[in-house]
Amino acid sequence: MRVRLVVAFVVVALISAVTATALAYRDARTAVLQRAQHAAVDDLRDQVGAVAADFDVPPDQRSLSRFTARVAQGLGNDSRAVVARYQDLVAVSDSRVDPDTRITPELRTAVHIGDEARFQRVMWRGEPYLVVGMPVRYADGDKETSGLEVYALTDLRAERDDTAALLDSAREGTVPVVVLAAALALLAAGTVLRPVRKLGRATRELAAGDLGSRVAVTGHDELADLARTFNETADALQASDAELREQEAKARRFVADVSHELRTPLAAMTMVATVLEEDADQLPPDAARAARTVGAETARLARLVDDLMEISRFDAKAVRLNAAETDLADTVRASLALRGWTDQVETRLPEGVRAVVDRRRIDVIVANLVGNALRHGAPPVTVTLGTAPSADGSGARWVTLAVADHGPGLPPETRERVFDRFYKADAARTRGAADDSGQGSGLGTAIALENARLHGGTIEVADLADLADLADLADLADLADLADGNDGNDGGEGGGSGGQAAREPRSGAVFTLRLPLRRTGEDTE
């Protein structure tokens, strides 16, 4: 904008200067030429009137030449030449002047038929001249024409040089005018654009999250009104943000307080429900069914309370890692064995994959991902551990833990929201036979993702049929075989016959945990 403003100022100043110069040059040139014309006409009239009183008509060549010389002498200007005509006689005061080339036929005709002085500007050999002609009359009562015509040729080079010098002076004056206009434009741009720059900087700070950013209001012009409007908007936004933060903090405290308060009665309910389930076989059928339902729902409520407390700790930034170098294969096996899922899950867990992680939180991630696959997918459920290079090309390697099922999979719109809190995608996936724990809370995947982020990693979801095209899973060869319809055993036990049906691509959902492969002694910041 500064450049456009300076250019506009300079263009306007240049146009104004050129226009003023052109007008001044035109007026000055006209004034100079008119003065020269009037002087030439007056001088010739006076001199002819003085010399013609003693001139006899008709003249001969000698008397006409003498008349011409006296008129030229009386004009007293070396730049002027006099030509006299009387019928066929022509006399010239300067032998270097050719009257036929300097006096045009139009001027001769005008002088011959007129009774006043006539003039005409002509160019001869590239130089300007003024030719003044007049007939000689005698005032003897009828002002008869004598037949004598007198012409004076005046050199206009001096006048031309004067007007050219004036034009040069005007041109030279244009340069400081343009420079002054540019300086004024820069000054105006600084005055106008400085508040705009401050407002732009404050807007960027506000967009970056600094809700306390404000601009100083000076003056009473439009820019000051804009600054006031910005400050009022920022005040309103800051007030709204503070109110929302306060409400969010209250909601988090409420969830945490309710969850904490529910733990004590839940503990008592769990004990009673456990006793009832143990004695359910001795109760009537309806009472036994009710006892088992109470036990299952109590356990589900306890898990929900635990999840709420866990997510509230993440919101409060009160979660810390207790990291140590861990064998990830052993951690996954222990997590599956703890929940009795060893026989329900196929595992491909190579030895020697170690990383600095919080073992308890990795257990939470595995439990959530495998539990979801068992509840909502279809067998076989596979857990594949491996490593993969970093996507940024830095050469670093990542741990990848992929949990795949062979259910209906997740549609694209569900994949975008599967990690949202309390979001449930059961309408898109069936519940398998392993689901004996009731409907989930919708917090499991959100908690798993928070734990992954706490380690500096992430969790991604994809369709099993797409894994063959994922270059970043190149190390998970067994999982790619599953996507192609193989079981990964290369014709061994359970490998199938390798027929056409076994080669059909399988559907299903794949959740992939990615963690930085950091070991003890490496930079774990």
C-alpha positions as a printed Julia matrix, in Angstrom:
525×3 Matrix{Float64}:
   0.0     0.0     0.0
   2.92    2.33    0.74
   4.24    1.85   -2.81
   0.82    2.47   -4.36
   0.38    5.65   -2.31
   3.82    7.01   -3.28
   3.22    6.17   -6.94
  -0.17    7.9    -6.85
   1.34   11.04   -5.28
   4.19   11.12   -7.81
   1.87   10.57  -10.79
  -0.46   13.35   -9.65
   2.47   15.71   -9.03
   4.01   14.84  -12.39
   0.76   15.4   -14.26
   0.23   18.71  -12.45
   3.79   19.84  -13.17
   3.61   18.87  -16.84
   0.24   20.57  -17.24
   1.43   23.75  -15.54
   4.61   23.72  -17.63
   2.68   23.29  -20.87
   0.28   26.1   -20.03
   3.09   28.43  -18.92
   5.09   27.66  -22.05
   2.11   28.3   -24.29
   1.27   31.62  -22.65
   4.9    32.78  -22.55
   5.51   31.82  -26.17
   2.36   33.62  -27.25
   3.3    36.74  -25.3
   6.85   36.8   -26.72
   5.68   36.31  -30.29
   2.91   38.9   -29.96
   5.35   41.43  -28.58
   7.75   40.78  -31.45
   4.93   41.01  -33.99
   3.55   44.28  -32.61
   7.03   45.81  -32.42
   7.83   44.79  -36.0
   4.52   46.15  -37.35
   4.79   49.45  -35.47
   8.44   49.98  -36.43
   7.78   49.26  -40.09
   4.72   51.53  -40.21
   6.55   54.43  -38.57
   9.64   54.12  -40.73
   7.68   53.73  -43.99
   5.57   56.77  -43.1
   8.69   58.84  -42.51
  10.58   57.77  -45.68
   7.6    57.57  -48.08
   6.89   61.33  -47.7
   9.85   62.13  -49.99
   9.34   59.16  -52.33
   8.14   59.87  -55.88
   5.86   57.47  -57.71
   6.41   55.85  -60.13
   9.96   54.99  -58.99
  12.8    53.5   -60.97
  15.05   50.71  -59.77
  17.56   53.1   -58.35
  15.12   55.18  -56.33
  13.37   51.99  -55.12
  16.69   50.58  -53.88
  17.47   53.88  -52.15
  14.02   53.8   -50.52
  14.61   50.25  -49.31
  17.98   51.1   -47.83
  16.61   54.15  -45.95
  13.75   52.06  -44.47
  16.17   49.31  -43.39
  18.55   51.88  -41.94
  15.72   53.42  -39.97
  14.68   50.08  -38.51
  18.22   49.85  -37.1
  18.24   46.06  -36.55
  20.79   43.86  -38.22
  18.38   40.94  -37.98
  15.86   42.68  -40.23
  15.84   42.89  -44.01
  13.52   45.14  -46.1
  11.99   44.26  -49.46
  10.14   46.87  -51.57
   7.96   46.04  -54.59
   6.49   48.29  -57.18
   4.82   46.43  -59.98
   7.67   44.5   -61.6
  10.43   46.28  -59.67
  11.89   44.64  -56.55
  14.54   46.06  -54.21
  16.18   44.25  -51.28
  18.22   45.86  -48.53
  20.28   42.7   -48.05
  21.55   40.93  -51.13
  21.6    37.61  -49.25
  17.8    37.61  -48.94
  15.77   35.91  -51.65
  12.33   37.53  -51.45
  10.62   34.84  -53.46
  11.49   32.15  -50.88
  10.71   34.14  -47.75
   7.61   36.02  -48.78
   4.79   33.62  -49.49
   2.26   34.23  -52.29
  -0.54   34.26  -49.7
   1.07   37.17  -47.83
   1.71   39.14  -51.06
  -1.9    38.68  -52.11
  -3.18   39.81  -48.68
  -0.97   42.92  -48.75
  -1.84   43.75  -52.36
  -5.61   43.7   -51.89
  -5.65   45.01  -48.31
  -5.09   48.37  -46.77
  -3.54   47.32  -43.44
  -0.3    45.7   -42.37
  -0.19   41.92  -42.56
   2.31   39.48  -40.99
   3.17   35.81  -41.25
   5.62   33.5   -39.46
   7.66   31.3   -41.82
  10.44   28.75  -41.54
  13.45   29.11  -43.79
  16.26   26.61  -43.63
  14.97   25.44  -40.26
  14.97   28.89  -38.72
  11.9    30.97  -37.75
  11.21   34.37  -39.32
   8.49   36.99  -39.08
   7.5    38.65  -42.37
   5.51   41.93  -42.07
   4.05   43.51  -45.2
   2.05   46.69  -45.8
   0.9    48.79  -48.79
   1.96   52.47  -49.02
  -0.96   54.92  -49.3
  -1.03   58.67  -49.67
  -3.48   60.64  -47.62
  -4.45   63.14  -50.35
  -8.17   62.96  -49.76
  -9.04   59.6   -51.21
  -6.18   57.56  -49.76
  -5.27   56.14  -53.1
  -2.87   53.28  -53.2
   0.54   54.16  -54.48
   1.2    50.64  -55.74
   4.27   50.39  -53.48
   4.5    47.41  -51.09
   7.06   47.17  -48.32
   8.04   43.96  -46.46
  10.26   43.57  -43.4
  11.83   40.2   -42.57
  12.69   39.79  -38.88
  14.73   36.92  -37.43
  12.87   35.19  -34.54
  15.7    33.0   -33.31
  16.19   35.13  -30.21
  12.53   34.77  -29.26
  12.71   31.06  -29.96
  15.74   30.73  -27.7
  14.0    32.68  -24.95
  10.92   30.41  -25.0
  13.16   27.31  -25.16
  15.06   28.52  -22.11
  11.77   29.06  -20.33
  10.71   25.49  -21.2
  14.03   24.09  -19.94
  13.62   25.98  -16.67
  10.12   24.57  -16.26
  11.4    21.05  -16.94
  14.16   21.41  -14.4
  11.6    22.61  -11.88
   9.57   19.42  -12.4
  12.25   17.23  -10.8
  12.17   18.87   -7.34
   8.38   18.93   -7.51
   8.29   15.15   -8.07
  10.88   14.56   -5.32
   8.88   16.74   -2.94
   5.7    14.84   -3.86
   7.44   11.51   -3.14
   8.66   12.8     0.22
   5.18   14.02    1.12
   3.75   10.67   -0.01
   6.16    8.79    2.24
   5.25   11.07    5.14
   1.53   10.59    4.49
   1.98    6.84    4.07
   3.79    6.64    7.38
   1.06    8.66    9.08
  -1.74    6.57    7.59
  -0.15    3.13    7.52
   1.45    3.17   10.97
  -1.91    2.67   12.73
  -2.85    0.07   10.12
   0.36   -1.88   10.8
  -0.26   -1.72   14.54
  -3.82   -2.92   14.0
  -2.61   -5.76   11.76
  -0.02   -6.81   14.35
  -2.65   -6.77   17.1
  -5.0    -8.83   14.92
  -2.32  -11.46   14.32
  -1.58  -11.62   18.05
  -5.3   -12.01   18.73
  -5.54  -14.78   16.15
  -2.54  -16.49   17.78
  -4.39  -16.63   21.1
  -3.24  -13.44   22.84
  -6.68  -12.16   23.82
  -5.11   -9.25   25.73
  -3.78   -7.65   22.56
  -5.02   -4.06   22.1
  -4.14   -1.01   20.0
  -3.78    2.58   21.16
  -6.55    4.9    19.98
  -5.38    8.35   18.88
  -7.39   11.02   17.11
 -10.98   11.03   15.92
 -10.68    9.88   12.31
 -11.82    6.66   10.65
  -8.67    4.79   11.73
  -9.35    5.73   15.34
 -12.92    4.43   14.98
 -11.53    1.18   13.54
  -9.08    0.85   16.44
 -11.88    1.41   18.96
 -14.03   -1.2    17.23
 -11.14   -3.67   17.31
 -10.58   -3.08   21.03
 -14.28   -3.51   21.75
 -14.34   -6.75   19.76
 -11.25   -8.02   21.57
 -12.81   -7.12   24.94
 -15.98   -9.03   24.05
 -13.98  -12.01   22.79
 -11.82  -12.05   25.91
 -14.87  -11.87   28.15
 -16.55  -14.71   26.23
 -13.38  -16.8    26.38
 -13.02  -16.22   30.11
 -16.66  -17.19   30.63
 -16.29  -20.33   28.52
 -13.08  -21.29   30.33
 -14.78  -20.79   33.66
 -17.74  -22.9    32.6
 -15.43  -25.58   31.25
 -13.43  -25.61   34.47
 -16.63  -25.91   36.47
 -17.79  -28.78   34.25
 -14.49  -30.57   34.69
 -14.58  -30.08   38.45
 -18.15  -31.31   38.5
 -17.26  -34.46   36.55
 -14.22  -35.09   38.72
 -16.16  -34.48   41.95
 -19.1   -36.64   40.89
 -16.79  -39.42   39.76
 -14.9   -39.27   43.04
 -18.06  -39.26   45.1
 -19.46  -42.21   43.17
 -16.48  -44.43   43.9
 -17.41  -45.1    47.53
 -21.02  -46.23   46.92
 -19.86  -48.07   43.8
 -17.36  -50.03   45.83
 -20.15  -51.13   48.17
 -22.45  -51.92   45.23
 -19.69  -53.95   43.58
 -19.19  -56.03   46.71
 -22.93  -56.72   47.0
 -23.21  -57.49   43.28
 -20.27  -59.91   43.53
 -21.92  -61.77   46.4
 -25.19  -61.94   44.49
 -23.47  -63.28   41.36
 -21.67  -65.95   43.37
 -25.0   -67.15   44.84
 -26.98  -66.7    41.62
 -27.07  -70.46   40.95
 -28.99  -70.95   44.23
 -31.61  -68.3    43.39
 -34.78  -68.7    41.32
 -34.22  -68.11   37.56
 -35.67  -64.6    37.51
 -33.73  -63.56   40.61
 -30.53  -65.11   39.22
 -30.95  -63.21   35.94
 -31.54  -59.98   37.87
 -28.47  -60.6    40.05
 -26.24  -61.16   37.02
 -27.67  -58.03   35.31
 -27.0   -55.95   38.42
 -23.46  -57.25   38.57
 -22.78  -56.51   34.88
 -24.27  -53.02   35.03
 -22.43  -52.25   38.26
 -19.16  -53.28   36.65
 -20.0   -51.13   33.61
 -20.79  -48.16   35.86
 -17.5   -48.63   37.68
 -15.61  -48.59   34.37
 -17.48  -45.45   33.31
 -16.54  -43.69   36.55
 -12.91  -44.74   36.12
 -12.91  -43.42   32.55
 -14.45  -40.12   33.61
 -11.84  -39.66   36.32
  -9.07  -40.52   33.88
 -10.28  -38.08   31.23
 -10.72  -35.35   33.85
  -7.09  -35.81   34.86
  -6.04  -35.3    31.23
  -8.17  -32.15   31.04
  -6.63  -30.82   34.24
  -3.08  -31.47   32.9
  -2.49  -33.56   35.99
  -1.19  -36.63   34.14
   2.5   -37.54   34.32
   4.48  -40.3    32.67
   6.25  -42.93   34.75
   8.46  -44.03   31.86
  11.07  -46.74   31.79
  12.66  -48.89   29.12
  10.21  -51.68   28.44
   9.97  -54.74   26.23
   6.81  -53.98   24.29
   6.11  -57.58   23.28
   6.04  -58.65   26.95
   3.82  -55.67   27.78
   1.26  -56.6    25.1
   1.25  -60.28   26.11
   0.73  -59.35   29.77
  -2.15  -57.01   28.87
  -3.91  -59.73   26.86
  -3.33  -62.37   29.51
  -4.64  -60.12   32.27
  -8.01  -59.88   30.52
  -8.17  -63.45   29.28
  -7.86  -62.52   25.62
  -4.79  -64.61   24.78
  -6.82  -67.34   23.05
  -9.04  -64.83   21.22
  -6.28  -62.75   19.62
  -3.62  -63.67   17.09
  -0.33  -61.96   17.88
   2.78  -61.19   15.87
   5.13  -59.81   18.48
   8.81  -59.92   17.49
  11.28  -59.9    20.35
  13.73  -57.1    21.0
  11.4   -54.12   20.37
  12.15  -51.97   23.4
  11.24  -48.33   24.09
  10.99  -45.88   26.98
   7.26  -45.88   27.83
   4.85  -45.87   30.75
   3.91  -49.56   30.93
   0.57  -48.91   32.66
  -0.55  -46.47   30.0
   0.5   -48.79   27.18
  -1.63  -51.42   28.88
  -4.59  -49.0    28.83
  -4.09  -48.37   25.1
  -3.87  -52.07   24.26
  -6.9   -52.88   26.4
  -9.02  -50.24   24.7
  -7.99  -51.05   21.14
  -8.18  -54.84   21.5
 -11.38  -54.62   23.55
 -13.05  -52.55   20.82
 -11.91  -55.01   18.15
 -13.32  -57.97   20.1
 -16.6   -56.24   20.93
 -17.36  -54.59   17.6
 -15.32  -56.47   15.0
 -15.17  -60.05   13.81
 -12.46  -62.68   14.25
  -9.67  -63.08   13.7
  -8.38  -60.11   15.72
  -4.65  -59.6    15.2
  -2.1   -57.57   17.13
   1.08  -56.82   15.16
   4.15  -55.13   16.62
   6.84  -53.59   14.41
   8.87  -50.51   13.59
   8.59  -47.97   10.79
  10.64  -44.97    9.63
   9.55  -41.45   10.52
   7.34  -39.75    7.92
   9.41  -36.54    8.02
  12.47  -38.22    6.52
  14.63  -37.51    9.57
  15.82  -41.11    9.81
  14.22  -41.68   13.21
  12.2   -44.85   13.73
   8.83  -45.36   15.37
   7.17  -48.24   17.14
   3.98  -49.39   15.42
   1.37  -51.54   17.15
  -1.52  -52.4    14.82
  -4.77  -53.93   16.09
  -6.89  -55.28   13.23
 -10.23  -57.04   13.09
 -12.2   -58.51   10.2
 -15.56  -56.93   10.83
 -17.45  -54.51    8.58
 -14.87  -51.76    9.17
 -15.49  -48.09    9.7
 -16.87  -45.74    7.01
 -14.82  -42.57    6.32
 -17.2   -40.26    8.22
 -16.94  -42.49   11.29
 -13.13  -42.62   11.14
 -13.03  -38.82   11.42
 -14.95  -38.92   14.72
 -13.96  -42.22   16.24
 -11.64  -40.49   18.76
 -14.25  -37.96   19.87
 -15.46  -38.3    23.44
 -18.7   -40.23   23.92
 -18.9   -40.94   20.19
 -20.16  -44.45   19.43
 -20.0   -46.08   16.03
 -21.92  -49.25   16.84
 -24.44  -48.59   14.07
 -21.61  -49.21   11.61
 -20.06  -52.26   13.32
 -21.56  -55.45   14.67
 -21.06  -56.72   18.19
 -19.21  -59.99   18.26
 -19.6   -62.94   20.51
 -16.89  -61.65   22.77
 -19.11  -58.75   23.84
 -20.33  -59.76   27.26
 -19.63  -56.48   28.97
 -22.41  -54.31   27.63
 -22.24  -51.1    25.63
 -19.04  -49.04   26.06
 -18.9   -45.49   27.4
 -17.5   -43.91   24.24
 -14.39  -42.71   26.11
 -12.05  -45.62   25.43
 -10.56  -44.43   22.16
 -10.32  -40.85   23.46
  -8.37  -42.06   26.53
  -6.14  -44.23   24.34
  -5.33  -41.27   22.07
  -4.53  -39.02   25.06
  -2.13  -41.66   26.4
  -0.48  -41.96   22.99
  -0.05  -38.19   22.76
   1.42  -38.17   26.26
   4.19  -40.39   24.84
   4.66  -38.07   21.85
   2.82  -40.44   19.53
  -0.57  -40.87   17.97
  -3.2   -43.41   16.94
  -4.45  -43.72   13.37
  -7.42  -45.63   12.02
  -7.7   -47.14    8.54
  -9.48  -49.88    6.62
  -7.73  -53.24    6.43
  -8.2   -53.39    2.64
  -6.19  -50.15    2.26
  -3.1   -51.33    4.13
  -1.45  -52.81    1.05
  -1.19  -49.24   -0.29
   0.27  -47.71    2.88
   4.02  -47.28    2.39
   4.58  -46.33    6.02
   3.42  -49.81    7.13
   5.97  -51.57    4.96
   7.52  -53.25    8.0
   4.19  -54.85    8.97
   4.39  -57.54    6.31
   2.14  -59.94    8.21
  -0.62  -57.33    8.43
  -0.35  -56.63    4.71
  -0.77  -60.37    4.09
  -3.98  -60.27    6.11
  -5.27  -57.44    3.95
  -4.57  -59.57    0.85
  -6.45  -62.54    2.27
  -3.49  -64.51    3.68
  -3.03  -65.54    7.26
   0.67  -64.72    7.31
   1.81  -68.34    7.96
   3.1   -69.04    4.43
   1.26  -72.31    3.99
   1.83  -73.52    7.53
  -0.78  -74.6    10.03
  -3.99  -72.66    9.47
  -2.57  -71.11    6.32
  -5.24  -72.44    3.98
  -4.78  -73.87    0.5
  -3.99  -70.61   -1.22
  -7.07  -70.84   -3.46
  -8.99  -67.95   -5.0
 -11.32  -67.53   -2.01
  -8.36  -67.21    0.36
  -6.87  -64.45   -1.79
  -9.89  -62.15   -1.69
  -9.15  -58.84    0.12
 -10.64  -58.71    3.59
 -12.46  -55.82    5.23
 -12.04  -54.63    8.78
 -10.74  -51.78   10.89
  -7.09  -51.26   11.81
  -6.04  -49.01   14.69
  -2.3   -48.27   14.59
  -0.45  -46.91   17.61
   2.71  -44.98   16.71
   5.3   -44.11   19.35
   8.82  -42.67   19.02
  11.37  -45.49   19.36
  13.36  -44.03   22.26
  15.63  -46.04   24.48
  17.52  -45.32   27.68
  20.37  -42.91   26.99
  18.57  -41.21   24.1
  17.07  -37.71   24.22
  13.58  -38.3    25.59
  12.64  -34.65   25.91
